[in-house]
PDB file of C-alpha atoms in Angstrom:
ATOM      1  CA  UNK A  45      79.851  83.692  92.955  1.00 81.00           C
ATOM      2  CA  UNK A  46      83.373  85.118  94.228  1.00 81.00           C
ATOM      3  CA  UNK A  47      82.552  88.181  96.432  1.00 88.00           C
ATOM      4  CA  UNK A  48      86.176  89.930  97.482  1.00 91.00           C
ATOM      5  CA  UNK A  49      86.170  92.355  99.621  1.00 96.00           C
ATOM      6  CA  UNK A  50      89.812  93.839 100.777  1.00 96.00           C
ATOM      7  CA  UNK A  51      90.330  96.955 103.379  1.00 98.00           C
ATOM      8  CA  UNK A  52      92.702  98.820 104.207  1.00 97.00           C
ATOM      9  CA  UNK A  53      94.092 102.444 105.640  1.00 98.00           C
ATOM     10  CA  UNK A  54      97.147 104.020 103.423  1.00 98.00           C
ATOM     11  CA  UNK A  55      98.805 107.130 105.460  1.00 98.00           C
ATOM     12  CA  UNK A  56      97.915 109.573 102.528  1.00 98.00           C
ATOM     13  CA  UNK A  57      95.361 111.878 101.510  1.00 98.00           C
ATOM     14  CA  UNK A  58      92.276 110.381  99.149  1.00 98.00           C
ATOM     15  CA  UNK A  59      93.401 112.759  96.548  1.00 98.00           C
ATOM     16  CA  UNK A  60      96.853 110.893  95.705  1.00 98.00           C
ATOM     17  CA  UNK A  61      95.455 107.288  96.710  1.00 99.00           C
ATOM     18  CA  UNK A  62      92.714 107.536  94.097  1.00 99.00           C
ATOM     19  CA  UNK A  63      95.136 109.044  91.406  1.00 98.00           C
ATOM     20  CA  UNK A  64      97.764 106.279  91.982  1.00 99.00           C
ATOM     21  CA  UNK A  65      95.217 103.548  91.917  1.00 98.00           C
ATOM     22  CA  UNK A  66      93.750 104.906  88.729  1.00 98.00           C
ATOM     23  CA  UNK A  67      96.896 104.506  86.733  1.00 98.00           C
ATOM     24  CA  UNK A  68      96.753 100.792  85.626  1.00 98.00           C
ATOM     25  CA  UNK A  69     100.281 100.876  85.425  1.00 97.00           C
ATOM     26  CA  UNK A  70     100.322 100.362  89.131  1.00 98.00           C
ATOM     27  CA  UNK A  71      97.960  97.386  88.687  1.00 96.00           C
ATOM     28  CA  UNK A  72     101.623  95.565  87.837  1.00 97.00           C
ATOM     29  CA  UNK A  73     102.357  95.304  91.479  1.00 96.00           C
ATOM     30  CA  UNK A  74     100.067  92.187  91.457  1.00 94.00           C
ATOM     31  CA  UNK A  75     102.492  89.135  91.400  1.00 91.00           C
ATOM     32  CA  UNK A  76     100.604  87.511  88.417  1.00 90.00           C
ATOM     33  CA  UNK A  77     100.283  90.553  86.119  1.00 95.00           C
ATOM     34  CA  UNK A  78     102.809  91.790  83.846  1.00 97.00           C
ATOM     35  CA  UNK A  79     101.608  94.645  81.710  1.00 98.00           C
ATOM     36  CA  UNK A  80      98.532  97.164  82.001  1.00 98.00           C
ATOM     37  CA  UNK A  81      97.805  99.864  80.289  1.00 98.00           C
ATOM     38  CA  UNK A  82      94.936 102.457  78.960  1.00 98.00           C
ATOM     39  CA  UNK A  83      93.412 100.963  76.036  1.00 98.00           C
ATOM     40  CA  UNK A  84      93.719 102.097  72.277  1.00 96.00           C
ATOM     41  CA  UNK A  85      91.253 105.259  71.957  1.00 94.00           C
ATOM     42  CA  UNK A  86      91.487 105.905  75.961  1.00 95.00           C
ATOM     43  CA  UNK A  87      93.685 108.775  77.427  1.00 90.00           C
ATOM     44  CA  UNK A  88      92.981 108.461  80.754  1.00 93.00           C
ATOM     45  CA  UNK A  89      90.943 107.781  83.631  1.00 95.00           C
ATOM     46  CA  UNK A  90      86.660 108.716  83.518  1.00 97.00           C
ATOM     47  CA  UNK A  91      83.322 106.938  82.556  1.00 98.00           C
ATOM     48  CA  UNK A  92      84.003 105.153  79.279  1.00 97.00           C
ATOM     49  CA  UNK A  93      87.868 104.433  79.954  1.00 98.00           C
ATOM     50  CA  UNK A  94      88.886 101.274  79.160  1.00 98.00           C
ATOM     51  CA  UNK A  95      91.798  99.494  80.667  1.00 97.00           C
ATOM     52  CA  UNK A  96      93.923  96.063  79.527  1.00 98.00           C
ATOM     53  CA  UNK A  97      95.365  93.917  82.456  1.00 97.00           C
ATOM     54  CA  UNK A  98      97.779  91.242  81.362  1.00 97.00           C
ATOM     55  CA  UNK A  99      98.792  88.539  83.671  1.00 93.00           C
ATOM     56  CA  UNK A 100     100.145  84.831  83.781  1.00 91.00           C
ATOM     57  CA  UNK A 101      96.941  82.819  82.728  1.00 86.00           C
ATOM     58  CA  UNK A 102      94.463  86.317  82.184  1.00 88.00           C
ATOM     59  CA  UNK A 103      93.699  88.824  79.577  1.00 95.00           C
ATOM     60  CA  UNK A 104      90.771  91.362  80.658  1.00 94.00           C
ATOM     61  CA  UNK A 105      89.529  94.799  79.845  1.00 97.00           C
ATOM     62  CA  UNK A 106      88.160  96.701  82.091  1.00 97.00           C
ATOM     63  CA  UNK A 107      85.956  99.590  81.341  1.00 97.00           C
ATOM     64  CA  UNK A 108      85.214 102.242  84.113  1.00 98.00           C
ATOM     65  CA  UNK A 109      81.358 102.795  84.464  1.00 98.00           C
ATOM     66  CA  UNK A 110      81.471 105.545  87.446  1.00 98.00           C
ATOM     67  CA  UNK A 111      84.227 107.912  88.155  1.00 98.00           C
ATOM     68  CA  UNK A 112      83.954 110.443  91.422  1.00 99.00           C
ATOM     69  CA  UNK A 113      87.534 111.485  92.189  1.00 98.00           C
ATOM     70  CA  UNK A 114      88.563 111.233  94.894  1.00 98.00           C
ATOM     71  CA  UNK A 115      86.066 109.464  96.600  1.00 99.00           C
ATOM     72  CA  UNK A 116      85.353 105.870  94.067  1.00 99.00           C
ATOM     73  CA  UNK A 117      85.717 104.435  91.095  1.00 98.00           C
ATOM     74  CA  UNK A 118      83.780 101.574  89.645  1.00 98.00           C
ATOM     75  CA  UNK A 119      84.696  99.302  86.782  1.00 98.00           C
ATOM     76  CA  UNK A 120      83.562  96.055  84.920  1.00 97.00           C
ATOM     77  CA  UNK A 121      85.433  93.203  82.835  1.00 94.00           C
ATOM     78  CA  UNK A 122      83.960  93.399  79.785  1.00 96.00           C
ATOM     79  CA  UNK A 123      86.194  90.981  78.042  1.00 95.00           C
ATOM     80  CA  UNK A 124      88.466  88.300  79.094  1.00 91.00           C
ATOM     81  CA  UNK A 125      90.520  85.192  78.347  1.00 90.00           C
ATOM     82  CA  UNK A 126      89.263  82.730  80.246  1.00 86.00           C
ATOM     83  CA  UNK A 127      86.049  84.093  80.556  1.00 84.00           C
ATOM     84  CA  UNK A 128      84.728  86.118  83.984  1.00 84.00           C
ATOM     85  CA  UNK A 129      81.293  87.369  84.438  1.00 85.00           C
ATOM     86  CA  UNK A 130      81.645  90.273  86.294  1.00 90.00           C
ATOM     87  CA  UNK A 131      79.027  91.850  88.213  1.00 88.00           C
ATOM     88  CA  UNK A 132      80.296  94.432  90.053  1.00 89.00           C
ATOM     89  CA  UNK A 133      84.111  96.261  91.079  1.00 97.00           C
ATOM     90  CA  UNK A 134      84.858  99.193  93.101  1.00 98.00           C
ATOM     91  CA  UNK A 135      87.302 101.206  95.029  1.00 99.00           C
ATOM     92  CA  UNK A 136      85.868 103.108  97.200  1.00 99.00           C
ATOM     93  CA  UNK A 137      88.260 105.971  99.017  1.00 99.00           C
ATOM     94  CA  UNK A 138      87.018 107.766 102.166  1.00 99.00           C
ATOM     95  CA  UNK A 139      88.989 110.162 104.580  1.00 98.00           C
ATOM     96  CA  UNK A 140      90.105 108.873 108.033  1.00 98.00           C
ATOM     97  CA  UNK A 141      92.330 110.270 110.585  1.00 97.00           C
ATOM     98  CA  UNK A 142      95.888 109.363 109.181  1.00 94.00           C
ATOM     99  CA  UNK A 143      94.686 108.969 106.021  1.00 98.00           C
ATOM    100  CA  UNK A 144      92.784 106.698 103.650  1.00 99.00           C
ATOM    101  CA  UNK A 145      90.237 104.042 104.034  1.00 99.00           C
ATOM    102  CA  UNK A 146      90.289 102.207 100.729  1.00 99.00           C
ATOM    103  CA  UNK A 147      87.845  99.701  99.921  1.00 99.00           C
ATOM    104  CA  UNK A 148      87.904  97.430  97.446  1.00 98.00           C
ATOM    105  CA  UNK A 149      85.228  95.379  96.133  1.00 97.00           C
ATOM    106  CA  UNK A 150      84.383  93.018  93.292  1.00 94.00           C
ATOM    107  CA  UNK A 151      82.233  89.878  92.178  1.00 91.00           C
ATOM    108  CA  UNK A 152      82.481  87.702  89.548  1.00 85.00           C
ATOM    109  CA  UNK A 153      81.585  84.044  88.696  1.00 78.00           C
ATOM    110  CA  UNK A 154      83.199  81.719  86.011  1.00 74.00           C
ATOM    111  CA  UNK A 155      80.401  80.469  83.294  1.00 76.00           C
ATOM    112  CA  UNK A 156      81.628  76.774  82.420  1.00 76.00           C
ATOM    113  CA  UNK A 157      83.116  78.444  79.031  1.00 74.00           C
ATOM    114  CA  UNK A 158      85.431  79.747  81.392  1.00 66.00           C
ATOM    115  CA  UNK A 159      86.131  76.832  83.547  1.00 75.00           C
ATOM    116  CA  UNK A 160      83.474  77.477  86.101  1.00 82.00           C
ATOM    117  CA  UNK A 161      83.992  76.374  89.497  1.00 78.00           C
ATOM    118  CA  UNK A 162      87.626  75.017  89.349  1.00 78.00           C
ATOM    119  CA  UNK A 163      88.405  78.907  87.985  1.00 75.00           C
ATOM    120  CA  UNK A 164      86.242  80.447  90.579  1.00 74.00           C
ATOM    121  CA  UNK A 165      88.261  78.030  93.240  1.00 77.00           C
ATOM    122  CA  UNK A 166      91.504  79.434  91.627  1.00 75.00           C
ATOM    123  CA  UNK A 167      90.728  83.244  91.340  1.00 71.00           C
ATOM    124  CA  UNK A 168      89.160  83.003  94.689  1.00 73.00           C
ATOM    125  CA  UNK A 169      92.714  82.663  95.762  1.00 77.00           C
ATOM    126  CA  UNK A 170      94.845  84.372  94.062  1.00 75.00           C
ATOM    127  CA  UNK A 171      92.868  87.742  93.658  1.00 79.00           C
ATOM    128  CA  UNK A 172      92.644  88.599  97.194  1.00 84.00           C
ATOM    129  CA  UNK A 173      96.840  88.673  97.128  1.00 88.00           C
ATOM    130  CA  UNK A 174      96.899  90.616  93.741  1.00 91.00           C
ATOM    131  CA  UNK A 175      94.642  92.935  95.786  1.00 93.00           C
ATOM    132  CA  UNK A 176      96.640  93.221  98.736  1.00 95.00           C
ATOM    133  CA  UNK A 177      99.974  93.368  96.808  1.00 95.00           C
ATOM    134  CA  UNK A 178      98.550  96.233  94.902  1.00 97.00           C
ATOM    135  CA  UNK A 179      97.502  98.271  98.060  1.00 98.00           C
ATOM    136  CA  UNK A 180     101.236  97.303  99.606  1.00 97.00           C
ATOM    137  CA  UNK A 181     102.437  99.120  96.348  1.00 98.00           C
ATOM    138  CA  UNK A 182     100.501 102.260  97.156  1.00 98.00           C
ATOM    139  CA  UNK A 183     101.278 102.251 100.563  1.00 98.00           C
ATOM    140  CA  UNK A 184     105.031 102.051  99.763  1.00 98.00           C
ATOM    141  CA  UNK A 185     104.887 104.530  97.259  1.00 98.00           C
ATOM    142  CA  UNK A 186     102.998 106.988  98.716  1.00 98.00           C
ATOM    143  CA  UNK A 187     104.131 106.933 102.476  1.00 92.00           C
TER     144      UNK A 187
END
């Protein structure tokens, strides 16, 4: 199992972190992906939302399963190409002095439909940069 954890303090208030992290459009700052976007039937972020990430190599939809602005959001892939079983995924958004603490978690494993542990090897990698790259994207838009 792939257990990412990535931290980091943005110089801006909880508030606007959590609403520009919500907006999948901003998930496009990861290097691989090149289009997401609120699913068919969803108008925005809260329980039930589903999201669509396309990237080079991944399809997924994401559906959001807990929603406490401005504090965390959690979210599971429900579907994807390959296949991910995904346990668990969360921001998690807490006040600091200069700031926001964000912290971002999620855990997934590959089932051999999916490519098992060669994909798990390979998303082990690369997510952890998506991550960061999408935090550098808030951080640069919002400071």
């Amino acid at each position: 199992m792939a257990n990412l954890v990535i931290e980091r303090v943005i110089a801006a208030p909880p508030e606007t972190v959590f609403a520009w992290l919500t907006e999948p459009t901003n998930l496009t700052a990861a290097p691989l992906a090149v289009r997401a976007r609120w699913a068919a039937g969803t108008d925005g972020p809260g329980v039930g939302a589903v999201r669509e990430v396309f990237a080079v190599g991944l399809w997924a939809r994401e559906e959001i399963i807990a929603f406490d602005p401005p504090h965390r959001y959690d979210y599971r892939i429900t579907k994807s190409i390959p296949a991910i079983d995904h346990q668990d995924g969360s921001v998690t958004l807490t006040p600091v002095d200069g700031g926001t603490h964000v912290r971002w978690v999620s855990e997934y494993t590959h089932p051999a439909s999916g490519g098992g542990a060669v994909m798990e090897a390979l998303t082990s990698r690369l997510l952890p940069g998506s991550f960061e790259a999408i935090l550098d994207a808030c951080t640069e838009s919002l400071t």
